[in-house]
């Protein structure tokens, strides 16, 4: 979470950083701030989004860096907003990550009489650095050893020199004709030569020169600008654009998969654990159904946030981690445990240069294109597509897919979905029950999450048959229950529908809003989830909420 961005070069650094931070705002939007150099660092800060920051600096500076925050240590207020300055004003810094021993260090510093003005672990880093003695590079080296936890840091010294260090959290430098750019997210960087920092690197930037102070060889590689992915085009929100991007993402993922030797990966294994968090976990549940019921593999799914691996892993056992960002801390923690116990990892991710992509033994890249809305939509669909594709491929040696037809069907389907009258019925509800069975239940877990996170409606996904075992007590004449039935067997749901109707509640069958019966059964989950994504999007609009930036959340959860 949080985004950090810096610039040193011939352009107006404040503008460059402001512009860079807009690409990172999806990583956190509680508050933001920029430090720019003008005979010492000056700082602008604001609560909320970047629109609330002064749109230019008082003077044109050539060195600046900034931060967009998702609060972890300390509430959202100006004092807790980055950049943070050390008590003696020697250092200014921005930080992404969490310092685990911050409280201990802070107590020791307070005992020495060092003042603190925020509740953040970042101010602890700044003050600790200022109290260390010796040459700056030695002090930074020492700082690195003293800090526990994860961090990527841009540290500005009062002389105008910039220092970069990182552990676990990502940080990148890009060299271009315009100057040097620093970002926690590769895709926010323009064309140029890229270096992704490694743990233990200490890098200094002075007068447009990048100098490795640690034993590092800075090997730059060519980077192509992906910033165009940060534009919304004709859409008002990223979320809606991304739902409409789904067919293209699936087509691109298919062409990518066709070039991989997937059968070869699976040949080595007969047991699988699927791991992910949130939406990615929900796609694991679909994957589990495909791989266990269709391919008949031994499969189980686990929430990465609730998984502990403490035994040696058998050679025939593959762990498949699904993570859109490849940066989710709970997944990284499990990935480390898997590696420690000699296990193999297949990562399904949308971010090929992410932290987990560097840890995985095998990779499958979903080609959804950058996803910026906090709610995952198109990446979920491409993950489900990957599982459907893999299970078909393994099951049937002659498997061929008419991808053009699938893409065209999806394009037409999305354009035809009408949810307005249902959205009007749902927008003022404070709770909502969703019922289905088998694979539909797995889909409803995802549908429920979308409506909870974007619309702040308390949602209860249920196996249809479970309703009468307790939850039926919630039904009254104001209740609306959403049902989903992508199979041809309607009997069970009809019974439940009667039970709800007789208590005055109404059941809306979402699969009847738009005909999905003619689509290939294996890819139907993709068709089935999209109406729910659109329902959650339009409810947010009706409630005057910003669907791209739900409260309290940020895109990638890089803290455990
Ligand atoms: C919800 C959502 C989250 C993420 C979860 C895992 O819409 O996006 O539940 O799915 O935080 O993120 P990744 O896939 O980046 O590991």
mmCIF file of N, CA and C in Angstrom, residues 415-460:
data_model
loop_
_atom_site.group_PDB
_atom_site.id
_atom_site.type_symbol
_atom_site.label_atom_id
_atom_site.label_comp_id
_atom_site.label_asym_id
_atom_site.label_seq_id
_atom_site.Cartn_x
_atom_site.Cartn_y
_atom_site.Cartn_z
ATOM 1 N N UNK A 415 -22.333 -5.194 -23.090
ATOM 2 C CA UNK A 415 -23.027 -3.994 -23.573
ATOM 3 C C UNK A 415 -24.534 -4.103 -23.364
ATOM 4 N N UNK A 416 -25.043 -5.330 -23.280
ATOM 5 C CA UNK A 416 -26.507 -5.505 -23.182
ATOM 6 C C UNK A 416 -27.025 -5.545 -21.747
ATOM 7 N N UNK A 417 -26.134 -5.717 -20.784
ATOM 8 C CA UNK A 417 -26.617 -5.916 -19.402
ATOM 9 C C UNK A 417 -27.302 -4.637 -18.888
ATOM 10 N N UNK A 418 -28.535 -4.795 -18.399
ATOM 11 C CA UNK A 418 -29.272 -3.641 -17.857
ATOM 12 C C UNK A 418 -29.577 -3.917 -16.386
ATOM 13 N N UNK A 419 -29.042 -3.109 -15.518
ATOM 14 C CA UNK A 419 -29.234 -3.391 -14.087
ATOM 15 C C UNK A 419 -29.932 -2.237 -13.358
ATOM 16 N N UNK A 420 -30.352 -1.226 -14.120
ATOM 17 C CA UNK A 420 -30.825 -0.002 -13.486
ATOM 18 C C UNK A 420 -31.976 -0.208 -12.495
ATOM 19 N N UNK A 421 -33.000 -0.989 -12.910
ATOM 20 C CA UNK A 421 -34.147 -1.090 -12.006
ATOM 21 C C UNK A 421 -33.777 -1.896 -10.753
ATOM 22 N N UNK A 422 -32.921 -2.893 -10.918
ATOM 23 C CA UNK A 422 -32.481 -3.652 -9.739
ATOM 24 C C UNK A 422 -31.640 -2.764 -8.815
ATOM 25 N N UNK A 423 -30.787 -1.961 -9.418
ATOM 26 C CA UNK A 423 -29.939 -1.054 -8.626
ATOM 27 C C UNK A 423 -30.820 -0.105 -7.805
ATOM 28 N N UNK A 424 -31.902 0.400 -8.418
ATOM 29 C CA UNK A 424 -32.808 1.286 -7.672
ATOM 30 C C UNK A 424 -33.436 0.581 -6.480
ATOM 31 N N UNK A 425 -33.720 -0.703 -6.640
ATOM 32 C CA UNK A 425 -34.311 -1.470 -5.528
ATOM 33 C C UNK A 425 -33.305 -1.703 -4.418
ATOM 34 N N UNK A 426 -32.023 -1.841 -4.796
ATOM 35 C CA UNK A 426 -31.015 -2.272 -3.812
ATOM 36 C C UNK A 426 -30.311 -1.121 -3.107
ATOM 37 N N UNK A 427 -30.336 0.042 -3.725
ATOM 38 C CA UNK A 427 -29.403 1.096 -3.279
ATOM 39 C C UNK A 427 -29.604 1.519 -1.823
ATOM 40 N N UNK A 428 -30.854 1.420 -1.314
ATOM 41 C CA UNK A 428 -31.075 1.865 0.066
ATOM 42 C C UNK A 428 -31.076 0.723 1.076
ATOM 43 N N UNK A 429 -30.798 -0.463 0.610
ATOM 44 C CA UNK A 429 -30.772 -1.602 1.542
ATOM 45 C C UNK A 429 -29.509 -1.536 2.391
ATOM 46 N N UNK A 430 -29.630 -1.985 3.648
ATOM 47 C CA UNK A 430 -28.387 -2.033 4.419
ATOM 48 C C UNK A 430 -27.858 -3.456 4.536
ATOM 49 N N UNK A 431 -28.713 -4.434 4.146
ATOM 50 C CA UNK A 431 -28.196 -5.816 4.104
ATOM 51 C C UNK A 431 -28.768 -6.529 2.879
ATOM 52 N N UNK A 432 -28.069 -7.545 2.458
ATOM 53 C CA UNK A 432 -28.471 -8.245 1.243
ATOM 54 C C UNK A 432 -27.993 -9.688 1.347
ATOM 55 N N UNK A 433 -28.932 -10.619 1.083
ATOM 56 C CA UNK A 433 -28.542 -12.041 1.097
ATOM 57 C C UNK A 433 -28.405 -12.500 -0.352
ATOM 58 N N UNK A 434 -27.390 -13.299 -0.625
ATOM 59 C CA UNK A 434 -27.189 -13.832 -1.978
ATOM 60 C C UNK A 434 -27.155 -15.352 -1.884
ATOM 61 N N UNK A 435 -27.970 -16.021 -2.689
ATOM 62 C CA UNK A 435 -28.021 -17.485 -2.590
ATOM 63 C C UNK A 435 -27.710 -18.180 -3.917
ATOM 64 N N UNK A 436 -27.070 -19.331 -3.793
ATOM 65 C CA UNK A 436 -26.743 -20.146 -4.959
ATOM 66 C C UNK A 436 -26.147 -21.446 -4.458
ATOM 67 N N UNK A 437 -25.792 -22.328 -5.352
ATOM 68 C CA UNK A 437 -25.146 -23.564 -4.895
ATOM 69 C C UNK A 437 -23.967 -23.915 -5.796
ATOM 70 N N UNK A 438 -23.145 -24.845 -5.318
ATOM 71 C CA UNK A 438 -21.967 -25.301 -6.063
ATOM 72 C C UNK A 438 -21.131 -24.109 -6.523
ATOM 73 N N UNK A 439 -20.814 -24.112 -7.823
ATOM 74 C CA UNK A 439 -19.938 -23.062 -8.335
ATOM 75 C C UNK A 439 -20.572 -21.666 -8.197
ATOM 76 N N UNK A 440 -21.907 -21.637 -8.224
ATOM 77 C CA UNK A 440 -22.576 -20.334 -8.090
ATOM 78 C C UNK A 440 -22.316 -19.726 -6.712
ATOM 79 N N UNK A 441 -22.217 -20.600 -5.704
ATOM 80 C CA UNK A 441 -21.909 -20.093 -4.363
ATOM 81 C C UNK A 441 -20.521 -19.430 -4.359
ATOM 82 N N UNK A 442 -19.569 -20.100 -5.025
ATOM 83 C CA UNK A 442 -18.214 -19.513 -5.094
ATOM 84 C C UNK A 442 -18.276 -18.153 -5.799
ATOM 85 N N UNK A 443 -19.100 -18.048 -6.824
ATOM 86 C CA UNK A 443 -19.241 -16.764 -7.530
ATOM 87 C C UNK A 443 -19.903 -15.714 -6.640
ATOM 88 N N UNK A 444 -20.847 -16.178 -5.821
ATOM 89 C CA UNK A 444 -21.564 -15.219 -4.965
ATOM 90 C C UNK A 444 -20.680 -14.679 -3.844
ATOM 91 N N UNK A 445 -19.673 -15.460 -3.462
ATOM 92 C CA UNK A 445 -18.715 -14.918 -2.480
ATOM 93 C C UNK A 445 -18.062 -13.678 -3.079
ATOM 94 N N UNK A 446 -17.726 -13.758 -4.355
ATOM 95 C CA UNK A 446 -17.090 -12.632 -5.024
ATOM 96 C C UNK A 446 -18.097 -11.491 -5.244
ATOM 97 N N UNK A 447 -19.316 -11.860 -5.678
ATOM 98 C CA UNK A 447 -20.352 -10.839 -5.890
ATOM 99 C C UNK A 447 -20.595 -10.077 -4.585
ATOM 100 N N UNK A 448 -20.658 -10.819 -3.482
ATOM 101 C CA UNK A 448 -20.911 -10.204 -2.174
ATOM 102 C C UNK A 448 -19.796 -9.249 -1.790
ATOM 103 N N UNK A 449 -18.562 -9.693 -2.039
ATOM 104 C CA UNK A 449 -17.416 -8.844 -1.692
ATOM 105 C C UNK A 449 -17.489 -7.523 -2.463
ATOM 106 N N UNK A 450 -17.847 -7.606 -3.750
ATOM 107 C CA UNK A 450 -17.923 -6.385 -4.567
ATOM 108 C C UNK A 450 -18.931 -5.417 -3.956
ATOM 109 N N UNK A 451 -20.114 -5.942 -3.583
ATOM 110 C CA UNK A 451 -21.174 -5.054 -3.077
ATOM 111 C C UNK A 451 -20.799 -4.505 -1.693
ATOM 112 N N UNK A 452 -20.104 -5.317 -0.913
ATOM 113 C CA UNK A 452 -19.657 -4.825 0.404
ATOM 114 C C UNK A 452 -18.621 -3.726 0.256
ATOM 115 N N UNK A 453 -17.609 -4.003 -0.580
ATOM 116 C CA UNK A 453 -16.473 -3.071 -0.581
ATOM 117 C C UNK A 453 -16.784 -1.756 -1.278
ATOM 118 N N UNK A 454 -17.644 -1.797 -2.285
ATOM 119 C CA UNK A 454 -17.903 -0.576 -3.056
ATOM 120 C C UNK A 454 -19.123 0.175 -2.536
ATOM 121 N N UNK A 455 -20.136 -0.588 -2.033
ATOM 122 C CA UNK A 455 -21.419 0.045 -1.699
ATOM 123 C C UNK A 455 -21.682 0.105 -0.198
ATOM 124 N N UNK A 456 -20.808 -0.486 0.585
ATOM 125 C CA UNK A 456 -20.961 -0.513 2.048
ATOM 126 C C UNK A 456 -22.299 -1.131 2.469
ATOM 127 N N UNK A 457 -22.744 -2.127 1.733
ATOM 128 C CA UNK A 457 -23.950 -2.886 2.114
ATOM 129 C C UNK A 457 -23.474 -4.199 2.722
ATOM 130 N N UNK A 458 -24.074 -4.551 3.850
ATOM 131 C CA UNK A 458 -23.688 -5.795 4.518
ATOM 132 C C UNK A 458 -24.271 -6.956 3.713
ATOM 133 N N UNK A 459 -23.409 -7.781 3.141
ATOM 134 C CA UNK A 459 -23.906 -8.862 2.278
ATOM 135 C C UNK A 459 -23.632 -10.228 2.903
ATOM 136 N N UNK A 460 -24.588 -11.144 2.699
ATOM 137 C CA UNK A 460 -24.449 -12.493 3.257
ATOM 138 C C UNK A 460 -24.587 -13.502 2.119
#
